Every structure is written in C-alpha cells, then in structure tokens.
Coordinates of C-alpha atoms and ligand atoms in Angstrom, one line a residue:
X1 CA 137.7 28.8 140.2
X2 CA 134.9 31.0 139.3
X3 CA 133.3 30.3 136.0
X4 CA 134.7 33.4 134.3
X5 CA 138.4 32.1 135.4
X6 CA 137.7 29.0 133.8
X7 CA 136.7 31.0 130.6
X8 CA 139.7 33.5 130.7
X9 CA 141.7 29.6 130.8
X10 CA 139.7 28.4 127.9
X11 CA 140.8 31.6 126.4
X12 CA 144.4 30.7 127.0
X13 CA 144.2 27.2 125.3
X14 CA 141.3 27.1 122.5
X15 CA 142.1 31.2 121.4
X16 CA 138.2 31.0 121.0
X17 CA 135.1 32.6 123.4
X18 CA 133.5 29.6 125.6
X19 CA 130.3 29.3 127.4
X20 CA 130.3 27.6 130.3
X21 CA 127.7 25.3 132.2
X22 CA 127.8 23.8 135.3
X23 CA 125.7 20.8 137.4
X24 CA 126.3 19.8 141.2
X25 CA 127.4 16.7 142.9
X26 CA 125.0 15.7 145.1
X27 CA 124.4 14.0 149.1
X28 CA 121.7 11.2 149.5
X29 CA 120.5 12.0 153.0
X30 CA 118.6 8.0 152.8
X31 CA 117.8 5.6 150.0
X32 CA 120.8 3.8 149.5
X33 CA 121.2 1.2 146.5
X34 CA 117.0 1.4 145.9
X35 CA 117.4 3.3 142.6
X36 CA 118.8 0.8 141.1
X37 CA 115.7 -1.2 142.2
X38 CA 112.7 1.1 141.0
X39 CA 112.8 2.5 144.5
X40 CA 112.9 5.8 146.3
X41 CA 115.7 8.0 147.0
X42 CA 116.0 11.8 148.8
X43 CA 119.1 13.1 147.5
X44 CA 119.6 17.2 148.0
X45 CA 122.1 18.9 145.5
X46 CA 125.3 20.5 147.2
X47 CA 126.9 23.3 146.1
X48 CA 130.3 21.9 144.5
X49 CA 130.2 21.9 141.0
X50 CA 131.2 20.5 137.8
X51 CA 132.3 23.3 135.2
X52 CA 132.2 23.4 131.4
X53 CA 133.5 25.8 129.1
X54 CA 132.4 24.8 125.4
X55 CA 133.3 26.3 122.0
X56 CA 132.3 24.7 119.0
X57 CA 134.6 23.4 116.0
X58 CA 134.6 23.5 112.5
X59 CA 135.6 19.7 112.3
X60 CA 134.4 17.3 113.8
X61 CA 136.8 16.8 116.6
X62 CA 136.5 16.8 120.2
X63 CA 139.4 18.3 122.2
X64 CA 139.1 18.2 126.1
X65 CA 141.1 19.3 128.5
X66 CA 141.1 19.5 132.2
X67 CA 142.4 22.3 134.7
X68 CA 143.1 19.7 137.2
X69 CA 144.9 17.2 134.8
X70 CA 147.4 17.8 132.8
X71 CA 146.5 15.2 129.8
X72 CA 144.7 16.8 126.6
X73 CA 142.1 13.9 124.7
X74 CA 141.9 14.7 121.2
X75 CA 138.9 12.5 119.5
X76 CA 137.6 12.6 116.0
X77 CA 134.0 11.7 116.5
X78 CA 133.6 9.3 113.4
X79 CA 136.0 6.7 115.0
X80 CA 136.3 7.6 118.7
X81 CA 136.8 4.9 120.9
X82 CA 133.8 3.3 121.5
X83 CA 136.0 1.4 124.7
X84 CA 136.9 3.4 128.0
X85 CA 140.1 4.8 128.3
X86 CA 140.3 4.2 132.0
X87 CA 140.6 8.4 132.4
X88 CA 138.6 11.4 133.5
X89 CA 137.7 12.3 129.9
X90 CA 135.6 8.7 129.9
X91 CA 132.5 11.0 131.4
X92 CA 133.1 14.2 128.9
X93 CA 133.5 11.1 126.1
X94 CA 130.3 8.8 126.8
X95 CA 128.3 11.6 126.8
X96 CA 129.2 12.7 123.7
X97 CA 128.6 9.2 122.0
X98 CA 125.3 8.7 123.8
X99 CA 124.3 12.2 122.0
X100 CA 125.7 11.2 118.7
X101 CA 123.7 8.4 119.1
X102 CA 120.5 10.3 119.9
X103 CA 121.0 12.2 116.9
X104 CA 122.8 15.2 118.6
X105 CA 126.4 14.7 117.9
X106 CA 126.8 16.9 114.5
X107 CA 129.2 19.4 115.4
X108 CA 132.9 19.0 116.6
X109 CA 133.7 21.0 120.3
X110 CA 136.0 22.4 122.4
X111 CA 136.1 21.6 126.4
X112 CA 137.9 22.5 129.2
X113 CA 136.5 21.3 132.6
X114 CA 137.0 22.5 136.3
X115 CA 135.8 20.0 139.0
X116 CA 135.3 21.1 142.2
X117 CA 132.9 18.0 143.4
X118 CA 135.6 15.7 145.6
X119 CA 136.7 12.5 143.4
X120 CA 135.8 9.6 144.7
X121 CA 134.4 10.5 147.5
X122 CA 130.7 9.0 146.7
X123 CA 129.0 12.8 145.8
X124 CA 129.0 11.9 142.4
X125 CA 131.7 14.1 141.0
X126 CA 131.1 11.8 137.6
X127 CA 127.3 12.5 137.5
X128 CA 128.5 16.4 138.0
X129 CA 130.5 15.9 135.0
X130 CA 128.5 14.1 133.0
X131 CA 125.6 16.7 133.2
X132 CA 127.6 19.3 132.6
X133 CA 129.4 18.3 129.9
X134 CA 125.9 17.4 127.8
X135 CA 124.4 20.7 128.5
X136 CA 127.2 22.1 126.8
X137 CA 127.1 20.0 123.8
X138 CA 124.0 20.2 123.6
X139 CA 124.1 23.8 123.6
X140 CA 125.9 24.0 120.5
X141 CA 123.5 22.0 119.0
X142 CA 121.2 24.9 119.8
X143 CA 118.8 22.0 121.2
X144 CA 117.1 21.3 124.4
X145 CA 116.6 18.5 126.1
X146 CA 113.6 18.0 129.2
X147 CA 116.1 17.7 132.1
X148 CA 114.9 13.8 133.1
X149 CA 116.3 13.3 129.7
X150 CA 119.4 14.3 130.2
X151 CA 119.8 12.5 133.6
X152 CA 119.1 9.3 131.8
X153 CA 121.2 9.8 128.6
X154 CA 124.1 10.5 131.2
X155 CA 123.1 7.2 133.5
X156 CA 123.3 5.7 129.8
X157 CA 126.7 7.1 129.1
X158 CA 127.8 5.6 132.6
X159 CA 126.6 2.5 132.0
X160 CA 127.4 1.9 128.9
X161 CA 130.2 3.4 128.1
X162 CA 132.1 3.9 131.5
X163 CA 130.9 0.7 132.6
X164 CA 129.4 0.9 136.1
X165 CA 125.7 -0.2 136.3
X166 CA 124.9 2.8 138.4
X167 CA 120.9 3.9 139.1
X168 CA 119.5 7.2 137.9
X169 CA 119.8 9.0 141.2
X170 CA 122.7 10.8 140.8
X171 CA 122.3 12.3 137.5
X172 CA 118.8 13.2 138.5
X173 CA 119.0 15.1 141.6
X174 CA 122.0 17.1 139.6
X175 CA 119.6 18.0 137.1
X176 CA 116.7 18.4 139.2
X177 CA 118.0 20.1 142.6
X178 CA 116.6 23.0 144.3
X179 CA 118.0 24.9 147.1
X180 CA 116.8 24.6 150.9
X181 CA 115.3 21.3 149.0
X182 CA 115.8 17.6 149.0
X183 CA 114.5 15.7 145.8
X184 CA 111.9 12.7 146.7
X185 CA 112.1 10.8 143.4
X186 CA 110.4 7.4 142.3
X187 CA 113.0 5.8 140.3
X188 CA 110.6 3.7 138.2
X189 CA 108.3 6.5 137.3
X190 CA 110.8 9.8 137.6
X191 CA 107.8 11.4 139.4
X192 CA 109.7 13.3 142.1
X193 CA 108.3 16.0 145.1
X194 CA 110.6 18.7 146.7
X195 CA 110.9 18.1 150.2
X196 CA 112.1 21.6 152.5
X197 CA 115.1 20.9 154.3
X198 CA 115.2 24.0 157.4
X199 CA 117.7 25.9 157.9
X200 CA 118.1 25.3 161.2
X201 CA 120.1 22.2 160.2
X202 CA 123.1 21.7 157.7
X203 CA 124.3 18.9 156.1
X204 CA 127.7 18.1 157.5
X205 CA 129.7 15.4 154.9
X206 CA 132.8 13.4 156.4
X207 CA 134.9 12.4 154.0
X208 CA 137.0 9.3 155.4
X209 CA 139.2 9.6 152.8
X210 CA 139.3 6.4 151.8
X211 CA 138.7 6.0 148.4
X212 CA 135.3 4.8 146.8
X213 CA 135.1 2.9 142.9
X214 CA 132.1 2.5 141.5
X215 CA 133.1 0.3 138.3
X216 CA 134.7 -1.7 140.8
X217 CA 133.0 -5.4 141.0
X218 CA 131.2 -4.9 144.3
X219 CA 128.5 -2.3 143.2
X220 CA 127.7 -4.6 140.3
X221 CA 127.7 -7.5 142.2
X222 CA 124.6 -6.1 144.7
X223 CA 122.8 -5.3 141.6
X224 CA 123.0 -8.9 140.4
X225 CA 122.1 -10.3 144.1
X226 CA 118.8 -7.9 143.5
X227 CA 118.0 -9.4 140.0
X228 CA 118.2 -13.2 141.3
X229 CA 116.4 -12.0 144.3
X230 CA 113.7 -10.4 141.6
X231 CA 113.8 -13.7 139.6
X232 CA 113.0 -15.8 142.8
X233 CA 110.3 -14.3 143.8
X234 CA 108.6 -13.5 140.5
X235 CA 108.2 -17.3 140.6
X236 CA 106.2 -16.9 143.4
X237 CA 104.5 -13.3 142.6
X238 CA 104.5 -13.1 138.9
X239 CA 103.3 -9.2 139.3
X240 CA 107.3 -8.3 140.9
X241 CA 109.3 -6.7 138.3
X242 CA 111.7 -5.2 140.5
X243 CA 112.6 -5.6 144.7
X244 CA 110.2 -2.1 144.4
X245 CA 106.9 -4.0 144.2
X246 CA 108.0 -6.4 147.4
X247 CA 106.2 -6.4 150.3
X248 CA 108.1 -7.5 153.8
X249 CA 105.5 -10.3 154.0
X250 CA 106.1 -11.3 150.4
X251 CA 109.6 -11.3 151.3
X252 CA 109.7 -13.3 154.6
X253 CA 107.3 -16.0 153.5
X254 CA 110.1 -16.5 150.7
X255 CA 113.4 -16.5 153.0
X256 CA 113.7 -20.1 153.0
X257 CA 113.6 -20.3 149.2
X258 CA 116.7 -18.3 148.7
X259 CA 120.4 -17.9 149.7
X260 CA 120.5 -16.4 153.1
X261 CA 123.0 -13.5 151.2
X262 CA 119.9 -12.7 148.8
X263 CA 117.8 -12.6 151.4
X264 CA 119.7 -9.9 153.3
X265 CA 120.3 -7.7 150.5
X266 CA 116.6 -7.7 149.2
X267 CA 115.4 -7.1 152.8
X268 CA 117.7 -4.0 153.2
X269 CA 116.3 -2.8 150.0
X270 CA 112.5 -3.2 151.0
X271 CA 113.1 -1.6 154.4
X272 CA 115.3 1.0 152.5
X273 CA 112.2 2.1 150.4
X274 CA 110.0 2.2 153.5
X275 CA 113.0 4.1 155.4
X276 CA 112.8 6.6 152.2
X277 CA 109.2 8.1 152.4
X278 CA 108.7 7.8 155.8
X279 CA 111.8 10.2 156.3
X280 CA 110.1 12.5 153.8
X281 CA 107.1 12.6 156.4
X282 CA 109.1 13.4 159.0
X283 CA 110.8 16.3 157.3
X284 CA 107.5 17.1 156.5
X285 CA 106.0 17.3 160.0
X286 CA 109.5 18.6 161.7
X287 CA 110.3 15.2 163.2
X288 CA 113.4 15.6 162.9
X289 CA 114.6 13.4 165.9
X290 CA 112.1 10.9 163.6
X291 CA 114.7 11.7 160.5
X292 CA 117.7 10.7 162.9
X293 CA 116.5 7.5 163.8
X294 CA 115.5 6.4 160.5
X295 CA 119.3 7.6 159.2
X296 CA 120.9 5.1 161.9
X297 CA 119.0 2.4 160.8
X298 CA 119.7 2.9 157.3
X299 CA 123.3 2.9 157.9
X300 CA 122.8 -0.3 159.7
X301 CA 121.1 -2.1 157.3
X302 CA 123.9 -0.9 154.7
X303 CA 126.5 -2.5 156.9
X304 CA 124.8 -5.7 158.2
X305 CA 122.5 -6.5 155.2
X306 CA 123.8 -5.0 152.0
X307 CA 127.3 -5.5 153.8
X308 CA 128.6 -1.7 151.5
X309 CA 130.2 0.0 154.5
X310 CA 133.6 -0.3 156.0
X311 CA 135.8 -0.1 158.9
X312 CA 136.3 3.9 158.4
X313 CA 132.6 4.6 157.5
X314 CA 131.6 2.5 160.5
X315 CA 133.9 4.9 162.7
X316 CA 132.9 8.2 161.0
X317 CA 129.5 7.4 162.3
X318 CA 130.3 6.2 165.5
X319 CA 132.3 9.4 165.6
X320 CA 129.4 11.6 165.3
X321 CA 127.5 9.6 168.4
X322 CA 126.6 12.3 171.4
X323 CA 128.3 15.3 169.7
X324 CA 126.0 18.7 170.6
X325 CA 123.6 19.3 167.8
X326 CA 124.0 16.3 166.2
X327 CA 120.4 14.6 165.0
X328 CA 121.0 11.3 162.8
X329 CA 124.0 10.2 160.4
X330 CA 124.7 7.3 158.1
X331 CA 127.2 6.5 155.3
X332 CA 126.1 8.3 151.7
X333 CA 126.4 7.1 148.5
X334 CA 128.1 3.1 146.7
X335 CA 129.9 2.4 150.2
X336 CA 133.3 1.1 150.6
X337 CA 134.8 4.2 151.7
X338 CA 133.6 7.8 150.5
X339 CA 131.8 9.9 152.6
X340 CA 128.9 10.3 155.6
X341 CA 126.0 12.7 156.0
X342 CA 125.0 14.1 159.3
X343 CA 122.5 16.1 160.4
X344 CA 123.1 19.0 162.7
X345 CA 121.9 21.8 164.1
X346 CA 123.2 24.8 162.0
X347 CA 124.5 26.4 165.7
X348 CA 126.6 23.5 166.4
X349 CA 127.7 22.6 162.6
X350 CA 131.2 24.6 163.3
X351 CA 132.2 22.7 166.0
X352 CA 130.8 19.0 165.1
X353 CA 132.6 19.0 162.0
X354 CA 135.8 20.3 164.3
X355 CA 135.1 17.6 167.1
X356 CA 134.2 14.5 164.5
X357 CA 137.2 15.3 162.8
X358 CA 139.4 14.8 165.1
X359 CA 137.8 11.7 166.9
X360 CA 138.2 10.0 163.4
X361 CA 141.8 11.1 163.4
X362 CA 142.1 9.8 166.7
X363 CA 141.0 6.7 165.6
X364 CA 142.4 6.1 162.1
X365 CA 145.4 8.1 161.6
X366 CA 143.7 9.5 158.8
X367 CA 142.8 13.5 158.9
X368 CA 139.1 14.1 156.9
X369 CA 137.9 16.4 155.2
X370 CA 134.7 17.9 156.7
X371 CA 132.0 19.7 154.3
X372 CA 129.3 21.6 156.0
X373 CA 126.8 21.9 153.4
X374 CA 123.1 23.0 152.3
X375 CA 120.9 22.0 150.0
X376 CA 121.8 23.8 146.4
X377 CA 120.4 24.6 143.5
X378 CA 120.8 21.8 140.8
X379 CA 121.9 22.0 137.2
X380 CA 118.3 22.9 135.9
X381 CA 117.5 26.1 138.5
X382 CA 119.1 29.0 137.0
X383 CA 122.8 28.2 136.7
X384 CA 122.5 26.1 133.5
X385 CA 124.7 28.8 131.9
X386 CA 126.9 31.3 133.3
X387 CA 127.3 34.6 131.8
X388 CA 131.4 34.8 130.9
Ligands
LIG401 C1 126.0 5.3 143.5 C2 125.2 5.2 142.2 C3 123.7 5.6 142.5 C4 123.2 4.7 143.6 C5 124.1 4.8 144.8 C6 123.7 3.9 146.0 O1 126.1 6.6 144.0 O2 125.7 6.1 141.3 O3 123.0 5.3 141.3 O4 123.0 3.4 143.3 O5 125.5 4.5 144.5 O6 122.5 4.3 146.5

C-alpha cells in the first residue's frame, strides 16, 4: 500500500486530511544481544516500512486503527491505560505516553497504520512502528525532536510500557539508516559511522517462519545473566560498568568465579563486540570473504554460548552452506525463531533465495519466505513525511 492509499483510507474512516510518516524495520548483519551491553552493533535499514497517517483532534482522544486489523483503540489520554493491552496498538500507545510524559502529549490524534515490516519475524516490525507513530505525533505538536531522541523515547516506550527490556538498536538504525549503508553504532555513547555496503552483494533474509517474542522470558533472562555477569566481575575490576568494558583476559582469569552459564553468555558478548568492528574493517577494505567468516562464527557463538538459536535457524543456515554466490550467514535479530541474513553476490541472489528455500522446505516442512534486500534509507533520510 502506497502512502497515498493509506491516506485515501484514512479519508474513508476519520473524514479528515492525514499526513503520513513512515520508519523501516531493520537487518543486523552482526552484533547480536551487545546493545543491550553498551556494545557495538551494524544493523542496515531495509526497505519495508511502518506507515502512519495522523490527523489531529479537537479532544483529547487517541483513536487508532490498523489496515491489517480489524480492532479500532479508542483512548482518552488523561486516563489511558498505563498497562499493556497485550495488542498491536501497545507500540502506537507507549509512544504516546512516553511523549506525554516528555511534555509532548497536548493534543488528541487520529491514526491509521499500515505495516509492511513482517511480524515477528526479528526485523523489528515494533521498532518500525514505534518510530513512526512518534514522528507523527510529534508532528502535530509542530516540534522536533534530534532523531537519537526519538530512538530512545521509543526504546523507553518498549521497555516500559510494552515490557520487553530490548537495546537501543533497533529504534536507532530506523531512525538513522542510510541507503547502500550499514550503521556502526556504539550503544553506550550513540556515536555511530556509515559503513558502505556494495552493491555487488544483497542482503538475502530467510524467514523460518517460526515465530519470534521478544516480551517472552528468554530475551530478558540473557539480559539478567549479563548483569550478574557485570556484578561479578566489577568485584574484581571496579572500572566494568557493563560486559562493554571486558577484556577476554579480564574475562577468562574470572571463569572459575562464576556459573559456567554466565560465563558463556558474557564470553559471546565480548567476542560479539570484537566480531562487530572488525566486520566493519573488512567491509571497509572489501574483505568480504573476511565478513563471511566472522558472520558464521557469530551465529555459532549465538547458538553454543548465548544458546538464542533454534532447530530451524540452525537449518536455515546450514541451508545456505555451498550455494553459488553465497559469502557468510547467521541468524539476525532476539533468536528463537525469526529470520537469517546472508550475504550474496547480487548475480546469484535470485537463485540462492530459490535454492535455500527449498532445502529448508526439504527439511522442515515449512515453506519460507525469502527477502532479497538492500540497505534503505531510514526514517530520518528524506521520507520522514510523504507528500499525500
Ligand atoms: C532484539 C532487540 C534488540 C537487540 C536484539 C539482539 O532485536 O530489540 O535491541 O537486543 O534483539 O541483538
């Protein structure tokens, strides 16, 4: 649905004139469960996006609707919920709260949302939504936000409100995404670089199909193995304020003094980091045989050490194993089912995605969907608004 179908819709139900704003889900190509950790990520933006038409409203109600659902959320915004509903509209909802809260919640609105990110599939269809939805409110505010702003006031609304203890990754690289780019960002400082991605390679995404939940106990449960790892070692090294500022030595002349689970999950997030920047020197230099190793051993230490994969995932990247054009691949995103990223040659994307597909069928039962995508333009480059 283009954005001026989604406004001819918003037509239909509200009878007033919308603007609409949009922000993209997003692949991490390595970095997985480091944000969280004042680590490094390189996430690119992919071109599915979420879509927002907003009108505003004399009262102060919010009234959102979706085109993929048919449930309508009606919410006065002096008593709404301050609890999850368990629904899509949690997203739309927190971040209107976490604006009210900032100061930026004085005027009631109109919303009708089009989603075209995959749910649940780990490319952050929620962070999509979330950044698209507070550009729009904000924009009846007629104030502006920096975008690193914005990506934490929508990590806030997830936390907070939606309840999943997620890292500012997502709701970054939506914001800050640039085409032909991947986004090298420090998650303690929000310093980031662009790193070019050539075109002689796409990003092909495997969805297994298997559905990913982030609120779900498990993603929460690796963040509180990282904080006990933290508080162990800060006995230790008083300077470590996150698994960021470990060192491998730090961390093997420690293994002894904690659980041999803690152990594995810090070390996978202390090679992770390392994993992170030198990938970004291998784009750098066209290594990208050098990118491919570094993505198999990532997706390695995410099975064996932080112990996030599954059967499917595991096969989906067996799968991709000795296809023609195919450099490196790895599991993307929480784990447990959602999606992996490989890289391949743009000549042989076409038939990889055709061949992968159906060796995972083979092997599962289960036919996936196969996304052959390229680095896109995030919420802040030029499609902040579309003209309706
Ligand atoms: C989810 C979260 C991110 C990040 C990844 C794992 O996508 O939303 O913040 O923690 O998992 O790398």
């Amino acid at each position: 649905m283009t954005p001026q179908e989604l406004a001819e819709l918003f037509r239909q139900n509200f009878q007033a004139q919308p603007e609409v704003f949009s922000a993209p889900g997003r692949v991490n190509l390595i970095g997985e469960h480091t944000d969280y950790n004042d680590g490094f990520v390189l996430p690119s933006a992919i071109g599915f996006y979420a879509h927002v038409a907003v009108s505003a409203r004399a009262d102060k109600k919010l009234s959102i609707r979706s085109t993929e659902f048919p449930d309508v959320y009606d919410f006065d915004l002096r008593n709404a919920p301050m609890k999850k509903l368990g629904a899509w509209c949690d997203y739309v909802l927190g971040v209107a709260i976490e604006l009210a809260s900032a100061g930026f919640g004085t005027t009631g609105a109109n919303l009708l949302v089009h989603g075209e990110v995959p749910i649940g599939a780990g490319l952050s269809s929620s962070a999509a939504l979330e950044v698209a939805s507070a550009l729009a409110l904000l924009s009846l505010e007629g104030a502006e936000l920096p975008l690193s702003a914005i990506a934490k006031l929508c990590q806030k609304a997830e936390n907070e409100f939606v309840g999943a203890r997620v890292g500012i990754m997502d709701q970054f690289v939506s914001c800050h995404g640039r085409e032909a780019h991947a986004v090298l960002l420090d998650c303690r400082s929000l310093g980031y670089e662009l790193v070019p991605i050539p075109d002689t390679v796409k990003l092909v995404i495997s969805n297994t199909m298997v559905k990913h939940e982030l609120s779900g106990g498990e993603y929460n449960l690796r963040r509180e193995q990282c904080e006990q790892g933290v508080e162990i070692l800060s006995r230790s090294y008083p300077h470590i304020k996150a698994l960021r500022d470990v060192t491998g030595a730090q961390l093997a002349a420690q293994e002894e003094s904690m659980p041999a689970v803690i152990y594995k999950r810090c070390l996978h997030v202390v090679q992770e980091n390392e994993r992170v920047l030198q990938t970004a020197e291998r784009f750098r230099s066209g290594d990208l045989p050098g990118v491919g190793r570094l993505m198999r051993d990532s997706h390695q230490s995410l099975r064996d050490l932080y112990e996030v994969s599954c059967r499917e995932l595991d096969i989906m990247v067996e799968a991709a194993e000795g296809l023609p054009g195919f450099i490196g691949g790895r599991m993307t995103g929480g784990g447990f089912g959602g999606c992996t990223v490989n890289l391949v040659r743009t000549g042989n994307a076409e038939a990889f995605s055709q061949a992968i597909a159906s060796h995972y069928q083979e092997k599962t039962g289960i036919f996936p969907d196969i996304y052959i995508c390229s680095p896109a333009h995030g919420a802040g480059a030029e499609l902040k608004k579309a003209v309706v």
